[in-house]
Amino acid sequence: MLIQKIKIFLTPFCEATPACLLVMVQGNIWMATLDHLQKAVETGFITGLGVLILSLFTHRWFSNKYLVAGIAGGMCFIADLLIHPSHFGGYTTEAITTGTFTAILSLLANFAGKKLFIHGRAKLSKG
């Protein structure tokens, strides 16, 4: 139970943090500073905490990968708005971009994880 809750927190944290960092520096990772990294980690922490709190109310949502991606993206949008002002566009432009990027990362991680899991299981059954 505890391991599952840790995983529910860490997964969106690990998706939102790099998404926020990359969007904040507009894709130029060489411009990233420790201040950028701190804000990205804070955004990832709030995102992970928000998803964890939502998981306490209902766990049924977490069986649908698209809904999980939407929840992670939405929480990242809220976290990004709370942590820092937009670096480009209007007031919510960067938060929307970060949330969308987080949702895309969530889907990519889900698809890649399933492919690796199926491939690993096939290799184990052959041996």
Coordinates of N, CA and C in Angstrom, one line a residue:
M1 N 0.8 -1.2 0.0 CA 0.0 0.0 0.0 C 0.9 1.3 0.0
L2 N 1.9 1.3 0.9 CA 2.7 2.5 1.0 C 3.6 2.6 -0.3
I3 N 4.1 1.5 -0.8 CA 4.8 1.5 -2.1 C 4.0 2.0 -3.2
Q4 N 2.7 1.6 -3.3 CA 1.8 2.1 -4.3 C 1.6 3.6 -4.2
K5 N 1.4 4.1 -3.0 CA 1.2 5.6 -2.8 C 2.5 6.4 -3.2
I6 N 3.6 5.8 -2.9 CA 4.9 6.5 -3.3 C 5.0 6.5 -4.8
K7 N 4.6 5.4 -5.5 CA 4.7 5.4 -6.9 C 3.7 6.4 -7.5
I8 N 2.5 6.5 -6.9 CA 1.5 7.5 -7.4 C 2.0 8.9 -7.2
F9 N 2.8 9.2 -6.2 CA 3.4 10.5 -6.1 C 4.6 10.7 -7.0
L10 N 5.5 9.7 -7.1 CA 6.7 9.9 -7.9 C 6.5 10.0 -9.4
T11 N 5.5 9.2 -9.9 CA 5.3 9.2 -11.3 C 5.0 10.6 -11.9
P12 N 4.0 11.3 -11.4 CA 3.8 12.7 -11.9 C 4.9 13.7 -11.5
F13 N 5.5 13.4 -10.4 CA 6.7 14.3 -10.0 C 7.8 14.2 -11.0
C14 N 8.1 13.0 -11.5 CA 9.1 12.8 -12.4 C 8.7 13.2 -13.9
E15 N 7.4 13.3 -14.1 CA 7.0 13.8 -15.4 C 6.9 15.3 -15.4
A16 N 6.4 15.9 -14.3 CA 6.2 17.4 -14.3 C 7.5 18.2 -14.1
T17 N 8.5 17.6 -13.4 CA 9.7 18.4 -13.2 C 10.5 18.7 -14.4
P18 N 10.8 17.7 -15.3 CA 11.5 18.0 -16.5 C 10.7 18.8 -17.5
A19 N 9.3 18.5 -17.5 CA 8.5 19.3 -18.4 C 8.5 20.8 -18.0
C20 N 8.4 21.1 -16.7 CA 8.4 22.5 -16.3 C 9.8 23.1 -16.6
L21 N 10.9 22.4 -16.3 CA 12.2 22.9 -16.6 C 12.4 23.3 -18.0
L22 N 12.0 22.3 -18.9 CA 12.2 22.6 -20.3 C 11.3 23.7 -20.9
V23 N 10.1 23.8 -20.4 CA 9.2 24.9 -20.8 C 9.7 26.2 -20.3
M24 N 10.2 26.2 -19.0 CA 10.6 27.5 -18.4 C 11.8 28.1 -19.2
V25 N 12.7 27.3 -19.7 CA 13.8 27.8 -20.4 C 13.6 27.7 -21.9
Q26 N 12.3 27.5 -22.3 CA 11.9 27.4 -23.7 C 12.7 26.5 -24.5
G27 N 13.0 25.3 -24.0 CA 13.7 24.3 -24.7 C 15.2 24.4 -24.7
N28 N 15.8 25.5 -24.3 CA 17.2 25.7 -24.3 C 17.8 25.3 -22.9
I29 N 18.1 24.1 -22.8 CA 18.5 23.6 -21.5 C 19.8 24.2 -20.9
W30 N 20.6 24.8 -21.8 CA 21.8 25.5 -21.4 C 21.5 26.8 -20.6
M31 N 20.3 27.3 -20.7 CA 19.9 28.5 -20.0 C 19.5 28.1 -18.6
A32 N 19.3 26.9 -18.3 CA 18.7 26.5 -17.0 C 19.7 26.8 -15.8
T33 N 19.2 27.4 -14.8 CA 20.0 27.7 -13.6 C 19.4 26.9 -12.4
L34 N 20.1 27.0 -11.3 CA 19.6 26.3 -10.1 C 18.2 26.9 -9.6
D35 N 18.0 28.2 -9.9 CA 16.7 28.8 -9.6 C 15.6 28.1 -10.4
H36 N 15.9 27.9 -11.7 CA 14.9 27.2 -12.6 C 14.7 25.8 -12.1
L37 N 15.7 25.1 -11.7 CA 15.6 23.8 -11.2 C 14.8 23.7 -10.0
Q38 N 15.0 24.7 -9.1 CA 14.2 24.7 -7.8 C 12.8 24.9 -8.1
K39 N 12.4 25.8 -9.0 CA 11.0 26.1 -9.3 C 10.4 24.8 -10.0
A40 N 11.2 24.1 -10.8 CA 10.7 23.0 -11.5 C 10.4 21.8 -10.5
V41 N 11.3 21.7 -9.5 CA 11.1 20.6 -8.5 C 9.9 21.0 -7.6
E42 N 9.7 22.3 -7.3 CA 8.6 22.7 -6.5 C 7.3 22.4 -7.3
T43 N 7.3 22.7 -8.6 CA 6.1 22.4 -9.5 C 5.9 20.9 -9.5
G44 N 6.9 20.1 -9.7 CA 6.8 18.6 -9.7 C 6.2 18.1 -8.4
F45 N 6.7 18.7 -7.3 CA 6.3 18.3 -5.9 C 4.8 18.5 -5.7
I46 N 4.3 19.7 -6.1 CA 2.9 20.1 -6.0 C 2.1 19.2 -6.9
T47 N 2.6 18.9 -8.1 CA 1.9 18.0 -9.0 C 1.7 16.6 -8.4
G48 N 2.8 16.1 -7.9 CA 2.8 14.7 -7.3 C 1.9 14.7 -6.1
L49 N 1.9 15.7 -5.3 CA 1.1 15.8 -4.1 C -0.4 15.9 -4.5
G50 N -0.7 16.7 -5.5 CA -2.1 16.8 -5.9 C -2.6 15.5 -6.5
V51 N -1.8 14.8 -7.3 CA -2.3 13.5 -7.8 C -2.4 12.5 -6.7
L52 N -1.5 12.5 -5.7 CA -1.6 11.6 -4.5 C -2.9 11.9 -3.7
I53 N -3.2 13.2 -3.5 CA -4.4 13.5 -2.8 C -5.7 13.1 -3.6
L54 N -5.7 13.3 -4.9 CA -6.8 12.8 -5.7 C -7.0 11.3 -5.6
S55 N -5.8 10.6 -5.5 CA -5.9 9.1 -5.5 C -6.5 8.6 -4.2
L56 N -6.5 9.4 -3.1 CA -7.1 9.0 -1.9 C -8.6 9.0 -2.0
F57 N -9.2 9.8 -2.9 CA -10.7 9.8 -3.0 C -11.2 8.7 -3.9
T58 N -10.5 8.4 -5.0 CA -11.0 7.3 -5.8 C -9.8 6.8 -6.6
H59 N -9.7 5.5 -6.6 CA -8.5 4.9 -7.3 C -8.9 4.3 -8.7
R60 N -10.3 4.4 -9.0 CA -10.8 3.9 -10.3 C -10.2 4.7 -11.4
W61 N -10.0 6.0 -11.2 CA -9.5 6.8 -12.3 C -8.2 6.4 -12.8
F62 N -7.4 5.8 -12.0 CA -6.0 5.5 -12.4 C -5.8 4.2 -13.3
S63 N -6.9 3.6 -13.7 CA -6.9 2.5 -14.6 C -6.9 3.0 -16.1
N64 N -7.3 4.2 -16.3 CA -7.4 4.8 -17.7 C -6.1 5.7 -17.9
K65 N -5.3 5.3 -18.8 CA -4.0 6.1 -19.0 C -4.3 7.5 -19.5
Y66 N -5.4 7.7 -20.3 CA -5.7 9.1 -20.8 C -6.1 10.0 -19.6
L67 N -6.9 9.4 -18.7 CA -7.4 10.2 -17.6 C -6.2 10.5 -16.6
V68 N -5.3 9.5 -16.5 CA -4.1 9.8 -15.7 C -3.3 10.9 -16.3
A69 N -3.1 10.9 -17.6 CA -2.4 11.9 -18.2 C -3.0 13.3 -18.1
G70 N -4.4 13.3 -18.2 CA -5.1 14.5 -18.0 C -5.0 15.0 -16.5
I71 N -5.1 14.1 -15.6 CA -5.0 14.5 -14.2 C -3.6 15.1 -13.9
A72 N -2.5 14.4 -14.4 CA -1.2 14.9 -14.2 C -1.0 16.3 -14.9
G73 N -1.5 16.4 -16.1 CA -1.4 17.7 -16.8 C -2.1 18.8 -16.1
G74 N -3.3 18.5 -15.6 CA -4.1 19.5 -14.9 C -3.5 19.9 -13.6
M75 N -3.0 19.0 -12.9 CA -2.3 19.3 -11.6 C -1.0 20.1 -11.9
C76 N -0.3 19.8 -13.0 CA 0.9 20.5 -13.3 C 0.6 21.9 -13.7
F77 N -0.6 22.1 -14.4 CA -1.0 23.5 -14.8 C -1.3 24.3 -13.5
I78 N -2.0 23.7 -12.5 CA -2.2 24.4 -11.3 C -1.0 24.7 -10.5
A79 N -0.1 23.7 -10.5 CA 1.2 23.9 -9.7 C 2.0 25.0 -10.4
D80 N 2.1 25.0 -11.7 CA 2.9 26.0 -12.4 C 2.4 27.4 -12.2
L81 N 1.0 27.5 -12.2 CA 0.4 28.8 -11.8 C 0.8 29.3 -10.4
L82 N 0.8 28.4 -9.5 CA 1.1 28.7 -8.1 C 2.6 29.1 -7.9
I83 N 3.5 28.4 -8.6 CA 4.9 28.5 -8.3 C 5.6 29.8 -8.9
H84 N 5.3 30.1 -10.1 CA 6.0 31.2 -10.7 C 5.2 31.8 -11.8
P85 N 5.4 33.1 -12.2 CA 4.7 33.8 -13.3 C 5.2 33.2 -14.6
S86 N 4.4 33.5 -15.6 CA 4.8 33.0 -17.0 C 6.0 33.7 -17.5
H87 N 6.9 33.0 -18.2 CA 8.0 33.6 -18.8 C 7.8 34.0 -20.2
F88 N 6.6 33.6 -20.8 CA 6.3 34.0 -22.1 C 4.8 34.0 -22.3
G89 N 4.3 34.8 -23.3 CA 2.9 34.8 -23.5 C 2.1 35.5 -22.4
G90 N 0.8 35.1 -22.3 CA 0.0 35.7 -21.2 C 0.2 35.1 -19.9
Y91 N -0.7 35.3 -19.0 CA -0.6 34.9 -17.6 C -0.6 33.4 -17.5
T92 N -1.4 32.7 -18.3 CA -1.5 31.2 -18.2 C -0.8 30.5 -19.3
T93 N -0.2 31.1 -20.2 CA 0.4 30.5 -21.4 C 1.4 29.4 -21.0
E94 N 2.3 29.8 -20.2 CA 3.4 28.8 -19.8 C 2.8 27.7 -19.0
A95 N 1.9 27.9 -18.1 CA 1.2 26.9 -17.3 C 0.5 25.9 -18.2
I96 N -0.2 26.4 -19.2 CA -0.9 25.5 -20.1 C 0.1 24.7 -20.9
T97 N 1.1 25.3 -21.4 CA 2.2 24.6 -22.1 C 2.8 23.5 -21.3
T98 N 3.1 23.8 -20.0 CA 3.7 22.9 -19.1 C 2.8 21.7 -18.8
G99 N 1.5 22.0 -18.6 CA 0.6 21.0 -18.3 C 0.4 20.0 -19.5
T100 N 0.3 20.6 -20.7 CA 0.2 19.8 -21.9 C 1.4 18.9 -22.1
F101 N 2.6 19.5 -21.9 CA 3.8 18.7 -22.0 C 3.9 17.6 -21.0
T102 N 3.4 17.8 -19.8 CA 3.4 16.8 -18.8 C 2.4 15.7 -19.1
A103 N 1.3 16.0 -19.7 CA 0.3 15.0 -20.1 C 0.9 14.1 -21.2
I104 N 1.6 14.8 -22.2 CA 2.2 14.0 -23.3 C 3.3 13.1 -22.7
L105 N 4.1 13.6 -21.8 CA 5.2 12.8 -21.2 C 4.5 11.6 -20.4
S106 N 3.4 11.8 -19.8 CA 2.7 10.8 -19.1 C 2.3 9.7 -20.0
L107 N 1.7 10.1 -21.1 CA 1.3 9.1 -22.1 C 2.4 8.3 -22.7
L108 N 3.5 9.0 -23.1 CA 4.7 8.4 -23.6 C 5.3 7.4 -22.6
A109 N 5.4 7.8 -21.4 CA 5.9 6.9 -20.3 C 5.1 5.7 -20.2
N110 N 3.7 5.8 -20.3 CA 2.8 4.7 -20.2 C 3.0 3.7 -21.3
F111 N 3.1 4.3 -22.6 CA 3.3 3.4 -23.7 C 4.6 2.7 -23.7
A112 N 5.7 3.5 -23.4 CA 7.0 2.9 -23.3 C 7.2 1.9 -22.2
G113 N 6.6 2.2 -21.1 CA 6.6 1.2 -20.0 C 5.9 -0.1 -20.3
K114 N 4.8 0.0 -21.0 CA 4.1 -1.3 -21.3 C 4.9 -2.1 -22.4
K115 N 5.5 -1.4 -23.3 CA 6.3 -2.1 -24.3 C 7.5 -2.7 -23.7
L116 N 8.2 -2.0 -22.8 CA 9.3 -2.6 -22.1 C 8.9 -3.8 -21.2
F117 N 7.8 -3.7 -20.5 CA 7.3 -4.7 -19.6 C 6.9 -6.0 -20.4
I118 N 6.2 -5.8 -21.6 CA 5.9 -6.9 -22.4 C 7.1 -7.6 -23.0
H119 N 8.1 -6.7 -23.5 CA 9.3 -7.3 -24.0 C 10.1 -8.0 -23.0
G120 N 10.2 -7.5 -21.8 CA 10.9 -8.2 -20.7 C 10.3 -9.5 -20.3
R121 N 8.9 -9.5 -20.2 CA 8.2 -10.7 -19.9 C 8.4 -11.8 -21.0
A122 N 8.4 -11.4 -22.2 CA 8.7 -12.3 -23.3 C 10.1 -12.9 -23.2
K123 N 11.0 -12.1 -22.9 CA 12.4 -12.6 -22.8 C 12.5 -13.6 -21.6
L124 N 11.8 -13.3 -20.5 CA 11.9 -14.2 -19.3 C 11.2 -15.5 -19.6
S125 N 10.2 -15.5 -20.4 CA 9.5 -16.7 -20.7 C 10.2 -17.6 -21.7
K126 N 11.1 -17.0 -22.5 CA 11.9 -17.8 -23.5 C 13.0 -18.5 -22.8
G127 N 13.6 -17.9 -21.7 CA 14.7 -18.4 -21.1 C 14.4 -19.5 -20.2

